[in-house]
Amino acid sequence: MAPVEREPPDIERLKKAADAEGLILALAFPQHKIREKSIKALAGMGPRVIPALLRHFTPKEDTGIRDCSGEVIRLLGKPAVAQLTRALHQADDRVRASAALALGYAGKPGAPPLPAARSNPSRDGRTRDAV
């Protein structure tokens, strides 16, 4: 039996619906053009997509989704860094670790908060290891 190809996601529909989760899942689609459109749509939604993106910054996540999500964070720039820096102070170790990993994708603007993340205590070392 031949493999069944998935239909490409309708990025315009997802964008109009402000469906951040749908756009994030589209980042795993094999066609570069689809991923590129999804990155641009997510970046166009602004920093409000950060919480949805953070859910995908885990070691178990598809690396394509994580890398493309990192590109969205890079495009968002300083507003994303500000929100991620606040996330470094959350009680949940997983949120802090995801924020630290995401800040690494932000490039130079994301670098200043990272030393503080390294010293932030976590029960299992996730935040420290992400930095």
XYZ file of C-alpha atoms in Angstrom:
131
model
C 0.000 0.000 0.000
C 1.377 3.423 -0.966
C 1.824 6.035 1.771
C -0.987 8.548 2.019
C 0.109 12.145 1.616
C -1.397 14.694 3.937
C -3.227 17.659 2.550
C -1.272 20.858 3.112
C -2.713 23.004 5.892
C -4.624 26.104 4.819
C -2.320 28.730 6.307
C -4.577 31.636 5.313
C -7.560 30.059 7.063
C -5.480 29.334 10.177
C -4.136 32.891 10.108
C -7.625 34.435 9.793
C -8.848 32.255 12.665
C -5.805 33.294 14.745
C -5.221 29.561 15.279
C -1.716 29.655 16.765
C -1.739 25.940 17.617
C -2.774 25.004 14.062
C -0.041 27.234 12.633
C 2.513 25.676 14.992
C 1.515 22.172 13.883
C 1.907 23.335 10.262
C 5.587 23.935 11.071
C 6.070 20.154 10.877
C 4.729 19.962 7.315
C 7.414 18.692 4.901
C 7.027 21.489 2.319
C 9.329 24.425 3.030
C 6.855 26.919 1.570
C 4.162 25.850 4.061
C 6.572 26.140 6.994
C 7.743 29.563 5.813
C 4.165 30.868 5.519
C 3.355 29.512 8.966
C 6.430 31.186 10.498
C 5.430 34.530 8.972
C 1.806 34.143 10.091
C 2.853 33.325 13.661
C 5.309 36.223 13.795
C 2.536 38.485 12.490
C 0.366 37.511 15.453
C 2.909 39.065 17.810
C 4.070 38.026 21.283
C 0.680 36.564 22.224
C 1.811 33.355 20.459
C 4.680 32.853 22.937
C 2.693 30.678 25.407
C 1.661 28.355 22.565
C 5.229 28.242 21.234
C 6.615 27.449 24.698
C 4.585 24.243 24.827
C 6.721 23.017 21.914
C 10.132 23.767 23.431
C 10.678 20.364 24.984
C 13.274 17.678 24.277
C 10.494 15.344 23.075
C 9.114 17.846 20.541
C 9.652 17.433 16.823
C 12.908 19.289 16.125
C 11.408 20.870 13.003
C 8.616 22.441 15.032
C 11.055 23.548 17.725
C 13.496 25.083 15.223
C 10.741 26.860 13.291
C 9.232 28.085 16.565
C 12.675 29.434 17.386
C 12.640 31.339 14.103
C 9.290 32.897 15.083
C 10.818 33.979 18.400
C 13.819 35.449 16.590
C 11.496 37.430 14.300
C 9.456 38.706 17.247
C 12.634 40.096 18.823
C 12.580 42.159 22.014
C 8.869 41.716 22.832
C 9.403 37.939 22.814
C 12.525 38.254 24.959
C 10.618 40.307 27.545
C 7.852 37.709 27.791
C 10.300 34.793 27.894
C 12.334 36.528 30.594
C 9.202 36.744 32.740
C 8.605 33.031 32.095
C 12.028 32.276 33.629
C 10.492 33.175 36.998
C 7.477 30.851 36.780
C 7.056 28.185 39.452
C 6.808 25.352 36.904
C 10.259 23.913 36.084
C 9.097 22.900 32.613
C 8.000 26.440 31.751
C 11.323 27.860 32.953
C 13.319 25.274 30.988
C 11.276 25.917 27.840
C 11.734 29.676 28.220
C 15.504 29.272 28.639
C 15.702 27.093 25.538
C 13.530 29.538 23.569
C 15.723 32.480 24.621
C 18.643 30.689 23.013
C 16.828 30.945 19.685
C 16.308 34.697 20.170
C 19.996 35.290 19.539
C 21.782 38.290 20.991
C 18.653 39.984 22.438
C 17.916 36.814 24.430
C 21.379 36.425 25.927
C 21.269 38.777 28.975
C 18.591 36.849 30.952
C 20.253 33.452 30.487
C 22.858 33.646 33.303
C 20.032 34.272 35.777
C 18.205 31.223 34.422
C 21.279 29.081 35.027
C 21.322 29.991 38.707
C 17.549 29.612 39.167
C 17.005 26.488 41.259
C 14.909 23.704 39.811
C 14.243 20.340 41.329
C 15.410 18.345 38.344
C 17.963 20.682 36.733
C 15.912 21.260 33.559
C 16.347 25.024 33.507
C 20.083 24.825 34.157
C 20.494 22.124 31.499
C 18.496 24.109 28.925
C 20.958 26.976 29.273
